[in-house]
């Protein structure tokens, strides 16, 4: 990976992107939806900022990261790219809210009241407005035991209300990861129910972030507006973590 020449890497990313865009288009067609209803968020975690630049050249304007330690320097290294939207998609500790509020545009993983408070304060201090999605835990058995984050469906209205009431936060909608061992179509159908209920009270909260490399078709079939795709675009993640070189 590190030895791949830029031209070769660019060609690889271009090819993978074309395949993923085709998958999205076909899934939209199959679901009777317009292809522009779905935004591709390319998850660049563990990959270098040189890949973010290549993706940008290839037309990508939405990138996702799941760890602040990695995302903060990467966003700083790419600050010269106009119109690039950073999506924070990982579990977030309240003590990282200040850092994340400095570069993220959308936070997909808001799942508790304390995090709402911390993000709002941090966004106000940074003079920024963050779009927040309520992460929903779709594990049918024991949401609190999966350790993967997310509010139980019953808690979603309360967290959403807090986001909507916060001065520097905007309620975008909902996000979920399909639980292991569950049919993703069933999980995403459940998410769609949560999203529909949320829109009764918050008509502008139209974002549904669902679907990864393995299950984007099921997510689009259930109404996803944002798919978060890593492996299918960038390849298998290297075991070594990204380290900023400046
Ligand atoms: C890593 C990650 C993705 C991308 O997963 P792939 O299977 O590589 O496409 C999507 N969502 C979240 C929350 C992730 O952490």
Short mmCIF file of C-alpha atoms and ligand atoms in Angstrom, two decimals:
data_model
loop_
_atom_site.label_atom_id
_atom_site.label_comp_id
_atom_site.label_asym_id
_atom_site.label_seq_id
_atom_site.Cartn_x
_atom_site.Cartn_y
_atom_site.Cartn_z
CA UNK A 1 0.00 0.00 0.00
CA UNK A 2 2.65 2.53 1.03
CA UNK A 3 4.69 1.59 -2.03
CA UNK A 4 1.86 2.25 -4.48
CA UNK A 5 2.75 5.06 -6.88
CA UNK A 6 0.18 7.90 -6.96
CA UNK A 7 -0.86 7.25 -10.58
CA UNK A 8 -1.46 3.59 -9.83
CA UNK A 9 -3.36 4.38 -6.63
CA UNK A 10 -5.44 6.98 -8.47
CA UNK A 11 -6.40 4.41 -11.10
CA UNK A 12 -7.30 1.88 -8.40
CA UNK A 13 -9.48 4.38 -6.54
CA UNK A 14 -11.12 5.52 -9.79
CA UNK A 15 -11.99 1.95 -10.69
CA UNK A 16 -13.38 1.15 -7.23
CA UNK A 17 -15.36 4.40 -7.14
CA UNK A 18 -16.92 3.60 -10.50
CA UNK A 19 -18.01 0.20 -9.22
CA UNK A 20 -19.51 1.66 -6.04
CA UNK A 21 -21.27 4.47 -7.90
CA UNK A 22 -22.72 1.87 -10.26
CA UNK A 23 -23.90 -0.23 -7.30
CA UNK A 24 -25.60 2.84 -5.81
CA UNK A 25 -27.22 3.74 -9.14
CA UNK A 26 -28.50 0.21 -9.62
CA UNK A 27 -29.84 0.00 -6.06
CA UNK A 28 -31.65 3.33 -6.55
CA UNK A 29 -33.13 2.11 -9.82
CA UNK A 30 -34.25 -1.09 -8.14
CA UNK A 31 -35.84 0.89 -5.29
CA UNK A 32 -37.51 3.34 -7.65
CA UNK A 33 -35.44 6.20 -6.28
CA UNK A 34 -33.42 8.88 -8.08
CA UNK A 35 -29.65 8.27 -7.92
CA UNK A 36 -29.06 11.78 -6.60
CA UNK A 37 -31.11 10.99 -3.49
CA UNK A 38 -28.13 9.08 -2.12
CA UNK A 39 -24.85 10.68 -1.05
CA UNK A 40 -21.71 8.56 -1.06
CA UNK A 41 -19.58 9.20 2.03
CA UNK A 42 -16.19 7.59 1.48
CA UNK A 43 -14.77 6.32 4.79
CA UNK A 44 -11.05 7.10 4.70
CA UNK A 45 -10.12 5.84 8.19
CA UNK A 46 -6.63 4.29 8.37
CA UNK A 47 -5.78 5.69 4.90
CA UNK A 48 -3.48 8.67 4.34
CA UNK A 49 -4.49 12.20 3.42
CA UNK A 50 -2.92 11.57 -0.01
CA UNK A 51 -5.87 9.24 -0.65
CA UNK A 52 -8.32 11.97 0.41
CA UNK A 53 -6.68 14.24 -2.19
CA UNK A 54 -6.94 11.61 -4.91
CA UNK A 55 -10.59 11.00 -4.02
CA UNK A 56 -11.20 14.74 -4.17
CA UNK A 57 -9.71 14.85 -7.67
CA UNK A 58 -12.09 12.03 -8.56
CA UNK A 59 -15.08 14.10 -7.45
CA UNK A 60 -15.61 12.90 -3.88
CA UNK A 61 -16.81 15.71 -1.60
CA UNK A 62 -17.87 13.71 1.47
CA UNK A 63 -15.41 11.76 3.60
CA UNK A 64 -15.92 9.89 6.86
CA UNK A 65 -13.64 9.20 9.82
CA UNK A 66 -14.23 7.35 13.08
CA UNK A 67 -11.37 8.39 15.39
CA UNK A 68 -10.64 11.98 16.37
CA UNK A 69 -6.90 11.34 16.86
CA UNK A 70 -6.69 10.39 13.23
CA UNK A 71 -9.35 12.66 11.75
CA UNK A 72 -8.15 15.96 13.26
CA UNK A 73 -4.68 15.97 11.63
CA UNK A 74 -6.06 14.54 8.38
CA UNK A 75 -8.69 17.28 8.12
CA UNK A 76 -6.01 19.87 8.88
CA UNK A 77 -3.79 18.43 6.14
CA UNK A 78 -6.68 18.73 3.66
CA UNK A 79 -7.92 22.16 4.78
CA UNK A 80 -7.03 23.64 1.38
CA UNK A 81 -9.63 21.51 -0.45
CA UNK A 82 -12.75 23.68 -0.89
CA UNK A 83 -16.16 22.17 -0.34
CA UNK A 84 -14.94 18.99 1.32
CA UNK A 85 -17.40 17.78 3.97
CA UNK A 86 -16.06 15.79 6.95
CA UNK A 87 -18.40 13.26 8.51
CA UNK A 88 -17.54 11.96 11.98
CA UNK A 89 -19.01 8.46 12.18
CA UNK A 90 -17.35 6.81 15.19
CA UNK A 91 -18.14 6.53 18.86
CA UNK A 92 -17.32 9.84 20.44
CA UNK A 93 -16.12 10.63 23.96
CA UNK A 94 -17.36 13.94 25.34
CA UNK A 95 -13.75 15.07 25.92
CA UNK A 96 -13.18 14.88 22.15
CA UNK A 97 -16.19 17.05 21.32
CA UNK A 98 -14.13 20.24 21.25
CA UNK A 99 -11.68 18.84 18.72
CA UNK A 100 -14.37 17.27 16.51
CA UNK A 101 -16.37 20.52 16.49
CA UNK A 102 -13.34 22.20 14.96
CA UNK A 103 -13.39 20.30 11.65
CA UNK A 104 -16.44 18.03 11.33
CA UNK A 105 -19.50 19.22 9.45
CA UNK A 106 -21.71 16.25 10.26
CA UNK A 107 -21.55 14.03 13.36
CA UNK A 108 -23.38 10.74 12.72
CA UNK A 109 -22.85 9.19 16.14
CA UNK A 110 -24.77 11.32 18.63
CA UNK A 111 -26.39 8.88 21.05
CA UNK A 112 -26.72 10.54 24.45
CA UNK A 113 -27.66 13.80 26.13
CA UNK A 114 -24.21 14.55 27.57
CA UNK A 115 -22.71 14.37 24.10
CA UNK A 116 -25.34 16.80 22.79
CA UNK A 117 -24.39 19.28 25.52
CA UNK A 118 -20.67 18.87 24.89
CA UNK A 119 -20.98 19.24 21.10
CA UNK A 120 -23.24 22.28 21.40
CA UNK A 121 -20.83 24.05 23.75
CA UNK A 122 -17.85 23.17 21.54
CA UNK A 123 -19.60 24.27 18.33
CA UNK A 124 -20.60 27.57 19.92
CA UNK A 125 -17.02 28.19 21.02
CA UNK A 126 -15.78 27.38 17.53
CA UNK A 127 -18.41 29.61 15.96
CA UNK A 128 -19.66 26.70 13.87
CA UNK A 129 -22.93 24.83 13.37
CA UNK A 130 -22.79 21.02 13.36
CA UNK A 131 -25.32 18.79 11.70
CA UNK A 132 -26.00 15.90 14.09
CA UNK A 133 -27.58 12.52 13.45
CA UNK A 134 -28.96 10.38 16.24
CA UNK A 135 -27.22 7.02 16.12
CA UNK A 136 -29.77 4.28 16.66
CA UNK A 137 -28.81 0.93 18.13
CA UNK A 138 -30.75 -1.66 16.16
CA UNK A 139 -29.67 -4.69 18.12
CA UNK A 140 -32.97 -6.46 18.81
CA UNK A 141 -31.78 -8.18 21.96
CA UNK A 142 -29.69 -6.01 24.23
CA UNK A 143 -28.77 -2.62 22.81
CA UNK A 144 -26.75 -1.63 25.84
CA UNK A 145 -24.55 -4.72 25.67
CA UNK A 146 -23.22 -4.46 22.13
CA UNK A 147 -20.73 -1.74 23.00
CA UNK A 148 -21.06 -0.30 19.52
CA UNK A 149 -22.87 2.83 20.55
CA UNK A 150 -26.26 4.12 19.59
CA UNK A 151 -29.37 5.15 21.46
CA UNK A 152 -32.12 2.60 22.01
CA UNK A 153 -34.99 3.39 19.62
CA UNK A 154 -37.16 4.50 22.57
CA UNK A 155 -34.56 7.12 23.52
CA UNK A 156 -34.23 8.62 20.04
CA UNK A 157 -36.97 11.30 20.43
CA UNK A 158 -35.38 12.69 23.61
CA UNK A 159 -31.88 12.94 22.08
CA UNK A 160 -33.32 14.40 18.87
CA UNK A 161 -35.27 17.01 20.83
CA UNK A 162 -32.11 18.06 22.64
CA UNK A 163 -30.20 18.43 19.37
CA UNK A 164 -33.04 20.44 17.82
CA UNK A 165 -33.11 22.75 20.84
CA UNK A 166 -29.33 23.28 20.92
CA UNK A 167 -28.09 26.64 19.70
CA UNK A 168 -25.21 25.46 17.51
CA UNK A 169 -26.52 22.05 16.43
CA UNK A 170 -28.86 21.16 13.60
CA UNK A 171 -30.85 17.91 13.65
CA UNK A 172 -30.07 16.10 10.41
CA UNK A 173 -31.73 12.72 10.99
CA UNK A 174 -30.62 9.24 12.04
CA UNK A 175 -27.75 6.82 11.54
CA UNK A 176 -27.27 3.12 12.19
CA UNK A 177 -24.95 0.19 11.65
CA UNK A 178 -26.66 -3.12 10.92
CA UNK A 179 -26.07 -5.41 13.92
CA UNK A 180 -24.05 -8.59 13.35
CA UNK A 181 -26.06 -11.71 12.72
CA UNK A 182 -29.23 -9.84 11.74
CA UNK A 183 -30.66 -9.54 8.23
CA UNK A 184 -29.57 -6.02 7.24
CA UNK A 185 -32.81 -5.42 5.31
CA UNK A 186 -34.82 -6.06 8.49
CA UNK A 187 -32.52 -3.84 10.54
CA UNK A 188 -32.70 -0.99 8.02
CA UNK A 189 -36.49 -1.33 7.82
CA UNK A 190 -36.53 -0.76 11.55
CA UNK A 191 -34.33 2.29 11.10
CA UNK A 192 -36.75 3.59 8.47
CA UNK A 193 -39.58 3.34 11.02
CA UNK A 194 -37.52 5.34 13.52
CA UNK A 195 -36.67 7.91 10.81
CA UNK A 196 -40.32 8.27 9.76
CA UNK A 197 -41.44 8.77 13.35
CA UNK A 198 -38.74 11.40 13.84
CA UNK A 199 -39.88 13.30 10.76
CA UNK A 200 -43.37 13.67 12.24
CA UNK A 201 -41.91 16.04 14.82
CA UNK A 202 -38.90 17.29 12.82
CA UNK A 203 -39.81 17.51 9.12
CA UNK A 204 -36.34 18.77 8.14
CA UNK A 205 -34.55 15.79 9.71
CA UNK A 206 -34.44 13.88 6.43
CA UNK A 207 -30.99 12.26 6.57
CA UNK A 208 -30.78 8.48 6.96
CA UNK A 209 -27.17 7.31 7.22
CA UNK A 210 -27.06 3.56 6.68
CA UNK A 211 -25.21 1.06 4.58
CA UNK A 212 -21.56 0.06 4.32
CA UNK A 213 -19.57 -1.83 1.68
CA UNK A 214 -21.39 -5.10 2.33
CA UNK A 215 -24.96 -3.90 2.70
CA UNK A 216 -25.44 -0.66 0.77
CA UNK A 217 -28.14 -2.19 -1.47
CA UNK A 218 -30.27 -3.19 1.53
CA UNK A 219 -29.81 0.29 3.04
CA UNK A 220 -30.82 2.10 -0.16
CA UNK A 221 -33.81 -0.23 -0.48
CA UNK A 222 -34.90 0.94 2.98
CA UNK A 223 -34.47 4.64 2.25
CA UNK A 224 -30.85 5.51 3.13
CA UNK A 225 -29.83 8.99 2.00
CA UNK A 226 -26.16 8.58 2.98
CA UNK A 227 -24.09 5.42 2.58
CA UNK A 228 -20.74 5.12 4.35
CA UNK A 229 -18.34 3.15 2.19
CA UNK A 230 -14.76 2.29 3.14
CA UNK A 231 -13.38 -1.04 1.92
CA UNK A 232 -15.17 -1.12 -1.43
CA UNK A 233 -13.47 2.14 -2.44
CA UNK A 234 -10.12 2.11 -0.62
CA UNK A 235 -9.44 -1.61 -0.28
CA UNK A 236 -8.82 -3.57 2.91
CA UNK A 237 -7.73 -1.41 5.74
CA UNK A 238 -4.05 -1.58 6.65
CA UNK A 239 -3.37 -2.89 10.13
CA UNK A 240 -1.03 0.02 10.86
CA UNK A 241 -2.86 3.15 11.90
CA UNK A 242 -2.59 6.34 9.92
CA UNK A 243 0.10 8.67 11.25
CA UNK A 244 0.19 12.29 10.15
CA UNK A 245 3.54 13.11 8.60
CA UNK A 246 3.51 16.80 9.32
C1 LIG B 1 -15.57 1.75 8.95
C2 LIG B 1 -16.99 2.17 8.97
C3 LIG B 1 -17.76 2.14 7.79
C4 LIG B 1 -17.23 1.63 6.46
O1 LIG B 1 -17.19 0.23 6.48
P1 LIG B 1 -16.79 -0.64 5.17
O2 LIG B 1 -17.32 -1.97 5.47
O3 LIG B 1 -15.30 -0.59 5.09
O4 LIG B 1 -17.44 0.00 4.00
C5 LIG B 1 -19.07 2.57 7.86
N1 LIG B 1 -19.61 3.02 9.02
C6 LIG B 1 -18.91 3.05 10.17
C7 LIG B 1 -19.57 3.54 11.42
C8 LIG B 1 -17.58 2.62 10.19
O5 LIG B 1 -16.89 2.67 11.33
#
